[in-house]
N, C-alpha and C. Protein backbone atom coordinates (compact mmCIF):
# COMPACT_ATOMS: atom_id res chain seq x y z
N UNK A 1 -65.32 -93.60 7.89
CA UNK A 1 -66.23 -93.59 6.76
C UNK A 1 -67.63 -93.24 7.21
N UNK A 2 -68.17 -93.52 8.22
CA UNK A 2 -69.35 -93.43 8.79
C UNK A 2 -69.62 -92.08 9.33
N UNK A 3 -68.88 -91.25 9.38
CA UNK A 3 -68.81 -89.81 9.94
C UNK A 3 -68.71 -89.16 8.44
N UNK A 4 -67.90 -89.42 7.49
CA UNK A 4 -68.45 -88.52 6.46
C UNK A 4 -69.95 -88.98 5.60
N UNK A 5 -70.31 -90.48 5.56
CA UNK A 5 -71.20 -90.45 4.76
C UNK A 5 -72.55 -89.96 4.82
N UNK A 6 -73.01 -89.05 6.01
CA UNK A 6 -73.98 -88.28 5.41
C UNK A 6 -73.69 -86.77 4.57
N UNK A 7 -72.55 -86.56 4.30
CA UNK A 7 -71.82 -85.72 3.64
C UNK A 7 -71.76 -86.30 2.30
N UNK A 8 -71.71 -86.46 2.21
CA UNK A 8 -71.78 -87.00 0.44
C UNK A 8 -72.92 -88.40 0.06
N UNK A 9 -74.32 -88.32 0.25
CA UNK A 9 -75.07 -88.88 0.23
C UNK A 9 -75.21 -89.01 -1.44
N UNK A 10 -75.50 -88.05 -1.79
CA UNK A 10 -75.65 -88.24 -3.60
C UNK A 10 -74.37 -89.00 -3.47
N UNK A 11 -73.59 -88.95 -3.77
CA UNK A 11 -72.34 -89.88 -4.62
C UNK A 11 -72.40 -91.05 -3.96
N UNK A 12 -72.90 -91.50 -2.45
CA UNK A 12 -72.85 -92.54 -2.22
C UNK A 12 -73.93 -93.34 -3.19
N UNK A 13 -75.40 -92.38 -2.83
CA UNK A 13 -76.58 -93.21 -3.71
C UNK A 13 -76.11 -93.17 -5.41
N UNK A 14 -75.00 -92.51 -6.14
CA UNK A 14 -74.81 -93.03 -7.81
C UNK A 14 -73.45 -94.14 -7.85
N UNK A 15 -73.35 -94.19 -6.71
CA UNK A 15 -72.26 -95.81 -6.93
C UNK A 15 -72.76 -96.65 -6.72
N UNK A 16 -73.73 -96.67 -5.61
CA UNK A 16 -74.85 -98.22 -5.34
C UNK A 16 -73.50 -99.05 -4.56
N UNK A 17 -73.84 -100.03 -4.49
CA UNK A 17 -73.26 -101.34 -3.86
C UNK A 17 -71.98 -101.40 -4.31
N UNK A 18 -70.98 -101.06 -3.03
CA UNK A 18 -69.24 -101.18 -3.58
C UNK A 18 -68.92 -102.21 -2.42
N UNK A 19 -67.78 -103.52 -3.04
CA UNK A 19 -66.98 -103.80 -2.18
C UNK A 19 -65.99 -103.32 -1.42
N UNK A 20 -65.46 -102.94 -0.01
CA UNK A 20 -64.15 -102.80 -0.01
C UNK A 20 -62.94 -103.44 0.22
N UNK A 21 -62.28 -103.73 -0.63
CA UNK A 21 -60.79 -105.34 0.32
C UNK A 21 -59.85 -104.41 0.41
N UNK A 22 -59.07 -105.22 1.29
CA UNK A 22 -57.46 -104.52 1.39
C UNK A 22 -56.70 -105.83 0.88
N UNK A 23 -55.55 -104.91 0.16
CA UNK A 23 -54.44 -106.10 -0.68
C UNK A 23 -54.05 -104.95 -1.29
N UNK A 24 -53.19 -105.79 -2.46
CA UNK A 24 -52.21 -104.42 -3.00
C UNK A 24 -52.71 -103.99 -4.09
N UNK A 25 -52.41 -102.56 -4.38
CA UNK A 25 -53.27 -101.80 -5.61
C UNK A 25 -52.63 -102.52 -6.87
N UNK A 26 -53.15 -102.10 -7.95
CA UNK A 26 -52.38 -101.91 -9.39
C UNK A 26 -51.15 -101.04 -9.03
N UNK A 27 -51.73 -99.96 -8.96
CA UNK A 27 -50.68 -98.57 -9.22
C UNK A 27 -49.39 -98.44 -8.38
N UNK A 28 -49.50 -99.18 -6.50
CA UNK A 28 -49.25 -98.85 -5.80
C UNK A 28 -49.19 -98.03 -4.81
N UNK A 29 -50.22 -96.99 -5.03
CA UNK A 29 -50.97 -96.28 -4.14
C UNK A 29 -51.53 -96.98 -3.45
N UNK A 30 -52.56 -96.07 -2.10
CA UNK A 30 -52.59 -96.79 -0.88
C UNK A 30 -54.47 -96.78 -1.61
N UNK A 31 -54.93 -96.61 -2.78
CA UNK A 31 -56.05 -97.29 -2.80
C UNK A 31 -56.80 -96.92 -4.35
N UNK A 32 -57.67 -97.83 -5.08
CA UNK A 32 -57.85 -97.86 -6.06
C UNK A 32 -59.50 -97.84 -6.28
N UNK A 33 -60.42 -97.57 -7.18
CA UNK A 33 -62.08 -97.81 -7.76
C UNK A 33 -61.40 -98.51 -8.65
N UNK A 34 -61.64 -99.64 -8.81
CA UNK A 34 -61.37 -100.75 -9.46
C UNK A 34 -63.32 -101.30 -10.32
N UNK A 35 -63.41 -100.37 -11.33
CA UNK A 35 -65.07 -100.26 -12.09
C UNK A 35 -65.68 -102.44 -12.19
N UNK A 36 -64.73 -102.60 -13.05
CA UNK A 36 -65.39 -103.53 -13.02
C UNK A 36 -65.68 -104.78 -12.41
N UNK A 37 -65.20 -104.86 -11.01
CA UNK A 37 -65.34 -105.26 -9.82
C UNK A 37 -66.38 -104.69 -8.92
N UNK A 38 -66.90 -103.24 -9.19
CA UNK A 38 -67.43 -102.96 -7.94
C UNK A 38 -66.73 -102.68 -6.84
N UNK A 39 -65.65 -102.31 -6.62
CA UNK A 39 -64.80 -102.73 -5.69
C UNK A 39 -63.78 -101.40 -5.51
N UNK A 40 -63.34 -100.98 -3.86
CA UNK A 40 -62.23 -100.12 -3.93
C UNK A 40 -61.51 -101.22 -3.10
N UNK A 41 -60.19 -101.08 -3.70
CA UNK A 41 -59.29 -101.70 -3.03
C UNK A 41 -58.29 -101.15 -2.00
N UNK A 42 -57.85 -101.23 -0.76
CA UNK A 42 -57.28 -100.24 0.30
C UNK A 42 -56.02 -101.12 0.34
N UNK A 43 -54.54 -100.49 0.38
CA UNK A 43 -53.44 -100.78 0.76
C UNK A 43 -52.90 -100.74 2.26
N UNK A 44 -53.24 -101.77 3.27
CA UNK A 44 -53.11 -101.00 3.93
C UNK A 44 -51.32 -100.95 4.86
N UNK A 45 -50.38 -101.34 3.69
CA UNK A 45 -49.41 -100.93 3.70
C UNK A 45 -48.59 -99.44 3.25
N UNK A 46 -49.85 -99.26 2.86
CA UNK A 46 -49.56 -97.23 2.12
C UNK A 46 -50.30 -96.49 2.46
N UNK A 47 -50.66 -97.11 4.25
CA UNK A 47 -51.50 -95.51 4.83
C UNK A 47 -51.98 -96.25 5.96
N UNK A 48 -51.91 -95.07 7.14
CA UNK A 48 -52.79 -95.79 8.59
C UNK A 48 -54.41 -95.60 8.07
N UNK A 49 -54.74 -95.82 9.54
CA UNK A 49 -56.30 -96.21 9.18
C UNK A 49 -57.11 -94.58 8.87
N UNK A 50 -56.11 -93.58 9.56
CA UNK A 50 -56.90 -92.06 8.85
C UNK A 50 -56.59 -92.34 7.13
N UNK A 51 -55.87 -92.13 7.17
CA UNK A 51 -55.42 -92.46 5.62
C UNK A 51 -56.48 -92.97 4.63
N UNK A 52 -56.57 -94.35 4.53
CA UNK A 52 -57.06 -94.85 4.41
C UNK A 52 -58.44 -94.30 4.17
N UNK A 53 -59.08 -94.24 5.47
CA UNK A 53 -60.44 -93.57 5.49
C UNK A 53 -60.62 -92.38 4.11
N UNK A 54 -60.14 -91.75 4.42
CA UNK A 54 -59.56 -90.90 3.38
C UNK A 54 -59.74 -91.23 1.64
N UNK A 55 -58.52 -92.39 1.41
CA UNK A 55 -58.37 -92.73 0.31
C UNK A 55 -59.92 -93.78 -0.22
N UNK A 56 -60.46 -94.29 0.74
CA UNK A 56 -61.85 -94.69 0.47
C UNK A 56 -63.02 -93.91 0.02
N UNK A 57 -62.77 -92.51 0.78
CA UNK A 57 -63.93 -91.50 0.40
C UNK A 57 -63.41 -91.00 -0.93
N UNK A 58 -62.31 -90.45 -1.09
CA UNK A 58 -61.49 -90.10 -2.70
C UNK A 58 -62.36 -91.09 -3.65
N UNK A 59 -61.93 -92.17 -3.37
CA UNK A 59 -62.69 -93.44 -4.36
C UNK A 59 -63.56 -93.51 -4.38
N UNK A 60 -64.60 -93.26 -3.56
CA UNK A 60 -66.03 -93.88 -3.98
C UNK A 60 -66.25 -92.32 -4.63
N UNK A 61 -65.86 -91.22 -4.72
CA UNK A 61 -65.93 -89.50 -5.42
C UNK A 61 -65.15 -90.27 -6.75
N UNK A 62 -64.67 -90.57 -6.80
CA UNK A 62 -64.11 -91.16 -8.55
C UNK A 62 -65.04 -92.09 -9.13
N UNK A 63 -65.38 -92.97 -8.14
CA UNK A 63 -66.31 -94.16 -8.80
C UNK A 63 -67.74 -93.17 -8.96
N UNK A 64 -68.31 -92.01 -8.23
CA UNK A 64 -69.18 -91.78 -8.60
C UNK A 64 -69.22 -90.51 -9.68
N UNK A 65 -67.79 -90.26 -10.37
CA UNK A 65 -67.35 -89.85 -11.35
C UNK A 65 -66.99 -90.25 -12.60
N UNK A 66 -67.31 -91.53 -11.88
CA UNK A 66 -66.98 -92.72 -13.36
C UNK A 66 -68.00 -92.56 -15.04
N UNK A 67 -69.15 -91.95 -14.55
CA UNK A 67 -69.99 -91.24 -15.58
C UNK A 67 -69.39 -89.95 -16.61
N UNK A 68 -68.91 -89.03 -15.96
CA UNK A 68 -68.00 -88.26 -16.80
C UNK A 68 -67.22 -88.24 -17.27
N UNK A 69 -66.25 -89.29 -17.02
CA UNK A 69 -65.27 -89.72 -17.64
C UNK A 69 -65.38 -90.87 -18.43
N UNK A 70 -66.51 -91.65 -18.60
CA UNK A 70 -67.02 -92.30 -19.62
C UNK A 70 -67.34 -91.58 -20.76
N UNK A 71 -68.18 -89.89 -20.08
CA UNK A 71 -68.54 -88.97 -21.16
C UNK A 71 -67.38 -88.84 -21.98
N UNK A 72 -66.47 -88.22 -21.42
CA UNK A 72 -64.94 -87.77 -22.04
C UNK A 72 -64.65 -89.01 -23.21
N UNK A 73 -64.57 -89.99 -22.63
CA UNK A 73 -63.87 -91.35 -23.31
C UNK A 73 -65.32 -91.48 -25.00
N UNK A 74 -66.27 -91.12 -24.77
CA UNK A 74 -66.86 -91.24 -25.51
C UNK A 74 -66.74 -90.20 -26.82
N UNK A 75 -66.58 -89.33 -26.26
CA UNK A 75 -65.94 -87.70 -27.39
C UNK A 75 -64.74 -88.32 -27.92
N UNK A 76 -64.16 -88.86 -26.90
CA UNK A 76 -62.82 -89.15 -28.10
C UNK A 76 -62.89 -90.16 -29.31
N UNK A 77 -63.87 -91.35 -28.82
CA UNK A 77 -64.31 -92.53 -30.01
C UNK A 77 -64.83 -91.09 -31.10
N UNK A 78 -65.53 -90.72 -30.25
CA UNK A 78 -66.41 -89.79 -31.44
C UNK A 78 -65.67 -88.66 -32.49
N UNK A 79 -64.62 -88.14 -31.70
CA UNK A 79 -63.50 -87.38 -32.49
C UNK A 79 -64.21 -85.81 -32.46
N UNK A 80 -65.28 -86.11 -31.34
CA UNK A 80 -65.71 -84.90 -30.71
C UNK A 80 -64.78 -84.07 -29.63
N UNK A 81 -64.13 -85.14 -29.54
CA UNK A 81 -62.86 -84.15 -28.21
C UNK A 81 -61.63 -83.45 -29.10
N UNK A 82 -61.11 -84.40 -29.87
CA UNK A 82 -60.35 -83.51 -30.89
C UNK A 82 -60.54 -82.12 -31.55
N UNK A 83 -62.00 -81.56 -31.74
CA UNK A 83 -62.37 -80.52 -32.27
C UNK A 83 -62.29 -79.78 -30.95
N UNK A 84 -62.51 -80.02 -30.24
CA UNK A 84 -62.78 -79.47 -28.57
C UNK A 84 -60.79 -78.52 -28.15
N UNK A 85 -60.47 -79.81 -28.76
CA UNK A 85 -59.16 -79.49 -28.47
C UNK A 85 -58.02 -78.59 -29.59
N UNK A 86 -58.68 -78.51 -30.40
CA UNK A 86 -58.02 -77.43 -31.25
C UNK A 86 -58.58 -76.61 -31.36
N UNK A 87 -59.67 -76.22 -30.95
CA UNK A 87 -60.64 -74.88 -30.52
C UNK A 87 -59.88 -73.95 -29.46
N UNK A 88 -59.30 -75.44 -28.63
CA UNK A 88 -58.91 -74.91 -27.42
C UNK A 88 -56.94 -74.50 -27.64
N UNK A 89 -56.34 -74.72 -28.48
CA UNK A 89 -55.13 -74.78 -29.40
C UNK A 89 -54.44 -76.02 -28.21
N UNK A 90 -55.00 -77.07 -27.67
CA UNK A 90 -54.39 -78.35 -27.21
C UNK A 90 -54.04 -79.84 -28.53
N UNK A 91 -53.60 -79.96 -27.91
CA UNK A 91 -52.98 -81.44 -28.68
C UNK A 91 -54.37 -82.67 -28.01
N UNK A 92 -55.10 -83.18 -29.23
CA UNK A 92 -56.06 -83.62 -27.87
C UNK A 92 -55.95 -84.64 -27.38
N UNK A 93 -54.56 -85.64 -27.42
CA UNK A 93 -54.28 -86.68 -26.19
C UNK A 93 -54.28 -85.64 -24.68
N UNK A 94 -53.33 -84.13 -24.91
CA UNK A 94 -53.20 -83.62 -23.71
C UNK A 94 -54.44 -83.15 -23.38
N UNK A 95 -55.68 -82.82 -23.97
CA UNK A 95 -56.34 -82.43 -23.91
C UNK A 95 -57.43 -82.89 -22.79
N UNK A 96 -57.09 -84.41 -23.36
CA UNK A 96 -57.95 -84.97 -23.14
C UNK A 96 -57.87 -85.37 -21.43
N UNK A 97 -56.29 -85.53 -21.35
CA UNK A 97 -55.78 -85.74 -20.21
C UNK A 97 -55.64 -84.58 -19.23
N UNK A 98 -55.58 -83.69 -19.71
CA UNK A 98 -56.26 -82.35 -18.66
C UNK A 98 -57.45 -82.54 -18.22
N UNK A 99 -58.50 -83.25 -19.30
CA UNK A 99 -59.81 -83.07 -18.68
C UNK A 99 -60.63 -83.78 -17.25
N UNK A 100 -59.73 -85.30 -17.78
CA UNK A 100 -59.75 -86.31 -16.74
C UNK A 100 -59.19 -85.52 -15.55
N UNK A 101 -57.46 -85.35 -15.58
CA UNK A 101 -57.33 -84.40 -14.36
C UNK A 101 -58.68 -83.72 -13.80
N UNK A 102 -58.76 -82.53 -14.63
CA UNK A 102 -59.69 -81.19 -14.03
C UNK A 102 -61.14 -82.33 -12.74
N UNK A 103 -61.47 -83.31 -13.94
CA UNK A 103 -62.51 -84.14 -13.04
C UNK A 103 -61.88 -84.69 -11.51
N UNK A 104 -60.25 -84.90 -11.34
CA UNK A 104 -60.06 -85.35 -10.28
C UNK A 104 -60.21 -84.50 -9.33
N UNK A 105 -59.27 -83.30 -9.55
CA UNK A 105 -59.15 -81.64 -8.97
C UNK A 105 -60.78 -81.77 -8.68
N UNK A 106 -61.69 -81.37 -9.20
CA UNK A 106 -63.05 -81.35 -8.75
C UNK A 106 -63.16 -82.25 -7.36
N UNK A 107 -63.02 -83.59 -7.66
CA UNK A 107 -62.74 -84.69 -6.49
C UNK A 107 -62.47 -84.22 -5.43
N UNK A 108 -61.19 -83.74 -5.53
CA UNK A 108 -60.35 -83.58 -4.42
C UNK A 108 -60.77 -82.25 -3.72
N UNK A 109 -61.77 -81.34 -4.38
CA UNK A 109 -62.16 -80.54 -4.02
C UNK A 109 -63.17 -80.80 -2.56
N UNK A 110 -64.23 -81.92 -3.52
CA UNK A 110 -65.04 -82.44 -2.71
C UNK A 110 -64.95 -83.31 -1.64
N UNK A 111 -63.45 -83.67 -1.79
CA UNK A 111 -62.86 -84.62 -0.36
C UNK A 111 -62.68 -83.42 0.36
N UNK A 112 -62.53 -82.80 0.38
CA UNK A 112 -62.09 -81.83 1.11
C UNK A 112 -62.93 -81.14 1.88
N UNK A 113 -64.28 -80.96 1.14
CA UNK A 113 -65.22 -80.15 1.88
C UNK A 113 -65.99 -81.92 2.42
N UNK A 114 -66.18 -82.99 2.19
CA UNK A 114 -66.72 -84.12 2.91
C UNK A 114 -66.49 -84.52 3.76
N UNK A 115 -64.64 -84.17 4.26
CA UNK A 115 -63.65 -84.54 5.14
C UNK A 115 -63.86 -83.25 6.19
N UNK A 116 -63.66 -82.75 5.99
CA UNK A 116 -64.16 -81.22 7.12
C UNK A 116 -65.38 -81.39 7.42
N UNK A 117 -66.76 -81.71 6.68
CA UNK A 117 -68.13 -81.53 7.72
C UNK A 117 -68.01 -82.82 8.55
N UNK A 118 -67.29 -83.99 7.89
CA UNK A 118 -67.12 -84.71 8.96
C UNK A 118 -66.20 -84.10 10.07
N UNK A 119 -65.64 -83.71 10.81
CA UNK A 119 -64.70 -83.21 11.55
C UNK A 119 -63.57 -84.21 11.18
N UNK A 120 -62.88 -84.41 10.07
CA UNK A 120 -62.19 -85.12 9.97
C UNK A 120 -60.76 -83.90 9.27
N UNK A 121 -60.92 -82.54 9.09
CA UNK A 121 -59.70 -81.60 8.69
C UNK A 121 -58.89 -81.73 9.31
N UNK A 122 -57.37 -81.53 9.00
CA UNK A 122 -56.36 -81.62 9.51
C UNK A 122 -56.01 -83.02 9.97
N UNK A 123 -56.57 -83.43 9.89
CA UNK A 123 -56.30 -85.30 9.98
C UNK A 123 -55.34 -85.97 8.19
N UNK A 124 -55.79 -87.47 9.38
CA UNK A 124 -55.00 -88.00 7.98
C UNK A 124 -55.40 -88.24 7.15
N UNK A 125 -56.81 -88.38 7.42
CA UNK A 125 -57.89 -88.35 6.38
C UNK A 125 -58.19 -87.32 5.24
N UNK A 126 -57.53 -86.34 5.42
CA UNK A 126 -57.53 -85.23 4.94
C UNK A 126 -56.88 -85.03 4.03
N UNK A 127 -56.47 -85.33 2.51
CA UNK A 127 -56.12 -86.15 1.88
C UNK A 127 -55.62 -84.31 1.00
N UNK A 128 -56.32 -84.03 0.62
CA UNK A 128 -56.32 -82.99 -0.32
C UNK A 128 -56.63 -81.31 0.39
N UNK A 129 -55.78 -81.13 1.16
CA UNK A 129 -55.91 -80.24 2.30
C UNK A 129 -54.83 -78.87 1.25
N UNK A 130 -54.19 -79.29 0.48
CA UNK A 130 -53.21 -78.09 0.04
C UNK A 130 -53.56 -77.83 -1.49
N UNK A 131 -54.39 -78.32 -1.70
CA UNK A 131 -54.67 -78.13 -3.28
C UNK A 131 -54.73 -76.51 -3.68
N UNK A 132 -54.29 -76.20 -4.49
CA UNK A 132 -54.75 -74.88 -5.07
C UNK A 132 -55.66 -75.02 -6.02
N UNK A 133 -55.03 -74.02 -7.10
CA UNK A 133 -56.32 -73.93 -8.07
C UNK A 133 -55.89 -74.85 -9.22
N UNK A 134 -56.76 -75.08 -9.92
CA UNK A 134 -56.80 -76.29 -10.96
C UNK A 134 -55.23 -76.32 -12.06
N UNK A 135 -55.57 -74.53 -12.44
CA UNK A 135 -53.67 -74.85 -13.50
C UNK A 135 -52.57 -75.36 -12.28
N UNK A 136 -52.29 -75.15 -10.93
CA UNK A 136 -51.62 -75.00 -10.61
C UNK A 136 -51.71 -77.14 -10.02
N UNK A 137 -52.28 -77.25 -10.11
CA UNK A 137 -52.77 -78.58 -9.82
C UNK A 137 -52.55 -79.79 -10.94
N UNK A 138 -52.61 -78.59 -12.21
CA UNK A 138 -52.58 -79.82 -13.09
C UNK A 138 -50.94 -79.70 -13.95
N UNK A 139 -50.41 -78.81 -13.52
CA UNK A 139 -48.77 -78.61 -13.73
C UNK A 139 -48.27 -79.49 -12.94
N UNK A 140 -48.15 -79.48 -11.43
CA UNK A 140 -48.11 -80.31 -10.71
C UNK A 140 -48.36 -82.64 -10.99
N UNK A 141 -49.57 -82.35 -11.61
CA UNK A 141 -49.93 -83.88 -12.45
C UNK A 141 -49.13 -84.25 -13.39
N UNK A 142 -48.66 -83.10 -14.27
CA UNK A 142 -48.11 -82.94 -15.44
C UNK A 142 -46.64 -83.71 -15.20
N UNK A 143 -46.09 -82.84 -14.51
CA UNK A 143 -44.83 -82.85 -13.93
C UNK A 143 -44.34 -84.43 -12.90
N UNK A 144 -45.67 -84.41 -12.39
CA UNK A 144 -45.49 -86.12 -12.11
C UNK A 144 -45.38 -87.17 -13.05
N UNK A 145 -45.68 -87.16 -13.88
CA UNK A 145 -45.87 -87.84 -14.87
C UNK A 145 -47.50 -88.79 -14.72
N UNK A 146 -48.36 -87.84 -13.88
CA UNK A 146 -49.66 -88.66 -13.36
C UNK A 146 -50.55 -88.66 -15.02
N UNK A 147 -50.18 -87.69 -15.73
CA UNK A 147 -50.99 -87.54 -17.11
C UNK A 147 -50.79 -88.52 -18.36
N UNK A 148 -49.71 -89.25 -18.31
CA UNK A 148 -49.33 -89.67 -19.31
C UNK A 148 -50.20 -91.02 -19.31
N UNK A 149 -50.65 -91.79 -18.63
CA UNK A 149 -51.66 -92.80 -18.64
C UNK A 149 -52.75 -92.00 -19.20
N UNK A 150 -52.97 -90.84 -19.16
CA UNK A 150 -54.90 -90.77 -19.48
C UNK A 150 -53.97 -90.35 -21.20
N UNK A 151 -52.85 -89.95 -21.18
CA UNK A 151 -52.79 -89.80 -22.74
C UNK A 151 -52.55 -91.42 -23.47
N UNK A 152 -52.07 -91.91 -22.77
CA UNK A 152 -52.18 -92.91 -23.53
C UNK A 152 -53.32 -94.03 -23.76
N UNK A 153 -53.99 -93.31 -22.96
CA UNK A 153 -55.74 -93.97 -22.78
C UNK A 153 -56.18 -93.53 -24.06
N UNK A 154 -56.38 -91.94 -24.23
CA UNK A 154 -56.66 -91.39 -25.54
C UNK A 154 -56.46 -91.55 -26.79
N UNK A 155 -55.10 -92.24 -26.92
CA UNK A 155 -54.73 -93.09 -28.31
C UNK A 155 -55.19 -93.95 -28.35
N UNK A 156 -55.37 -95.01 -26.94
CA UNK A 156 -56.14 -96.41 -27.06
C UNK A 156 -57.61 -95.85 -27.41
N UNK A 157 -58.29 -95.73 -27.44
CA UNK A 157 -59.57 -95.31 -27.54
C UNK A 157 -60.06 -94.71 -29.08
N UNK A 158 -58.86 -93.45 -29.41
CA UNK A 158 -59.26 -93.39 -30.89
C UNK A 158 -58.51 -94.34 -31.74
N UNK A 159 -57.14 -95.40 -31.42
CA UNK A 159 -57.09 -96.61 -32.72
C UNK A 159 -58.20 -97.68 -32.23
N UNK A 160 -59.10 -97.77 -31.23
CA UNK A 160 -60.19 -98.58 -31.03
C UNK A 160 -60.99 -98.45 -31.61
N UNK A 161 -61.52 -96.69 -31.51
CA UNK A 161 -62.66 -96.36 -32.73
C UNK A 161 -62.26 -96.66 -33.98
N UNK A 162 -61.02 -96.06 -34.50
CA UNK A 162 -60.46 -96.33 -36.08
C UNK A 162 -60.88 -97.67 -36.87
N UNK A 163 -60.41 -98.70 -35.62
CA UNK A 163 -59.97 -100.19 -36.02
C UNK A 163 -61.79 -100.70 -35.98
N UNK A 164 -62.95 -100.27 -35.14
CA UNK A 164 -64.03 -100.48 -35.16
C UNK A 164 -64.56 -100.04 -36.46
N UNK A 165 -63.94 -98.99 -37.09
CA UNK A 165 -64.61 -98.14 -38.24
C UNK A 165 -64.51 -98.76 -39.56
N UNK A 166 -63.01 -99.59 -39.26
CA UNK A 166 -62.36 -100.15 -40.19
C UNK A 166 -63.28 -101.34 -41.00
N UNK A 167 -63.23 -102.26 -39.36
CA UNK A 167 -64.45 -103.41 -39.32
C UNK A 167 -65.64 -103.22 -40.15
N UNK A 168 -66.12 -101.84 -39.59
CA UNK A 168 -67.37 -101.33 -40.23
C UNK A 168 -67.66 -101.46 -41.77
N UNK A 169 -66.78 -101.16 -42.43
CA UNK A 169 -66.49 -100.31 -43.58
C UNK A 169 -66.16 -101.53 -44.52
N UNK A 170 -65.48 -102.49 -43.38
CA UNK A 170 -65.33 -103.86 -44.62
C UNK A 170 -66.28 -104.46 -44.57
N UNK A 171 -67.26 -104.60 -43.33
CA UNK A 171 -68.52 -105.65 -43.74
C UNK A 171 -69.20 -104.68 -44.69
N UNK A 172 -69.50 -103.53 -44.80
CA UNK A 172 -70.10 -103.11 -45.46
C UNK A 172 -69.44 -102.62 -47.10
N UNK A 173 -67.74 -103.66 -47.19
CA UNK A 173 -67.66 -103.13 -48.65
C UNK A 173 -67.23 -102.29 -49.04
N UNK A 174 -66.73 -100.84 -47.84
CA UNK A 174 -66.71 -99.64 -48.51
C UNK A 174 -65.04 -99.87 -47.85
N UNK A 175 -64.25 -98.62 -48.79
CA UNK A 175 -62.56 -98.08 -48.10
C UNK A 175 -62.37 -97.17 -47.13
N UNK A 176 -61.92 -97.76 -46.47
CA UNK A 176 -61.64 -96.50 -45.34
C UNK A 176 -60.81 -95.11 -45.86
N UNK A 177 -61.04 -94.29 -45.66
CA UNK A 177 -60.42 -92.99 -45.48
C UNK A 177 -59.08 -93.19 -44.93
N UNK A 178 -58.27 -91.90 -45.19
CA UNK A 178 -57.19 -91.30 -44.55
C UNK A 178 -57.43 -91.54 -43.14
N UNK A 179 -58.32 -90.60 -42.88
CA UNK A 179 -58.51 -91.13 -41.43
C UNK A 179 -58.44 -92.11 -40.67
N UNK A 180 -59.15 -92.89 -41.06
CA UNK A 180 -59.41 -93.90 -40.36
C UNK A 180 -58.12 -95.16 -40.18
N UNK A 181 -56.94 -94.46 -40.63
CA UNK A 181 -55.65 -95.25 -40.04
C UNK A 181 -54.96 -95.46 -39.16
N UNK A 182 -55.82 -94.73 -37.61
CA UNK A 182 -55.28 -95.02 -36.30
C UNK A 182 -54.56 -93.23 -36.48
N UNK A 183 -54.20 -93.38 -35.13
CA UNK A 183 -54.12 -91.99 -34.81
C UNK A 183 -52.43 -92.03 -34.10
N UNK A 184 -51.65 -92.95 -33.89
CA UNK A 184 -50.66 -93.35 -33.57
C UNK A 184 -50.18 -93.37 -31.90
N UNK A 185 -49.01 -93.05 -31.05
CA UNK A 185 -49.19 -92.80 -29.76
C UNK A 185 -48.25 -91.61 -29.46
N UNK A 186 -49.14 -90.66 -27.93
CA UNK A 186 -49.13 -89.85 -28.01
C UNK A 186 -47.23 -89.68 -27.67
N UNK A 187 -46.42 -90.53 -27.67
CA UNK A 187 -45.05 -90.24 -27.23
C UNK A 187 -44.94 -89.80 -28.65
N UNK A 188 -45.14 -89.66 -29.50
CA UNK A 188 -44.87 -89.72 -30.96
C UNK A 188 -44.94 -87.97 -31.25
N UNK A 189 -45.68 -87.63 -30.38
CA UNK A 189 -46.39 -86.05 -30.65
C UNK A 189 -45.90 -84.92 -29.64
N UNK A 190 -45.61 -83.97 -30.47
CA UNK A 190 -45.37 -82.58 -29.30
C UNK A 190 -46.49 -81.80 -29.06
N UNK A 191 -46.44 -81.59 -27.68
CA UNK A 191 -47.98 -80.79 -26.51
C UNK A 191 -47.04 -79.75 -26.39
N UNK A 192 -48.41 -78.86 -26.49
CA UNK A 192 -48.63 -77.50 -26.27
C UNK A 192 -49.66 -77.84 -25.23
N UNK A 193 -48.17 -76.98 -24.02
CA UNK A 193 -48.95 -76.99 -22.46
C UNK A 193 -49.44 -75.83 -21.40
């Protein structure tokens, strides 16, 4: 860690103060940005100590990505990503979940070039050494089934807004719209991919 961090100085200075523990992830991966902790968590049953190193720098590049993907999450309350996404002829749970991707792909871009000025390429640290280009990256996500959490993030988020709107609308007396009946979940819906 100490060999790449003058390599990524901005992202260290927009995360500020992170814990790091080792124990076991959520996901089961060998490491997690866990936001409202402050905290990355390291497995260190799912990776040696290159590894590791590695999956720490990935994380604190997500945690200091955690701003844009708040942006994203905010378009969707707003039903600003939906227009985004039929502009774009996407379904915008997938839409939305491409976008998050595209922000990781960026990531992994930047592990990549943080991990090399450290002399850390070709190591184990080296986390994102075969990436191609972003479609080919996010077929790949697709196909894992790594997307289907950020789609189902996207439904949580617009029946959150709905059900907030709802709230709204009764203290203030008025009927909700068509709209405003929740947006349902995205297993429910066919993507255009």
């Amino acid at each position: 860690m100490s060999a790449a961090a003058p390599h990524f100085r901005r992202e260290l200075a927009a995360v500020g103060s992170v814990t790091v523990r080792f124990g076991r992830t959520k996901g089961g991966t060998p490491g997690e940005w866990r936001a409202g902790s402050r905290s990355i968590t390291l497995d260190n049953k799912r990776g040696d100590t290159a590894h590791l190193r590695g999956t720490a720098v990935f994380e604190i590049l997500n945690a200091a990505a955690a701003p844009r993907v708040a942006a994203l999450e905010n378009e969707v309350r707003s039903g600003g990503l939906d227009v985004q996404a039929q502009r774009s002829g996407w379904q915008p749970a997938a839409f939305f979940a491409m976008e998050v991707e595209r922000i990781e792909w960026e990531n992994g871009l930047r592990h990549r070039a943080v991990v090399a000025a450290a002399g850390g390429a070709g190591t184990g640290a080296d986390l994102f050494s075969a990436e191609g280009d972003f479609n080919t990256f996010y077929g790949r996500q697709v196909r894992a089934g790594h997307t289907h959490s950020y789609e189902w993030r996207y439904s949580y988020l617009r029946e959150e807004a709905a059900s907030e709107e709802r709230r709204r609308r009764a203290a203030e007396g008025t009927a909700p719209s068509r709209t405003d009946q929740g947006h349902g979940h995205p297993a429910q819906e066919s993507y255009r991919r």
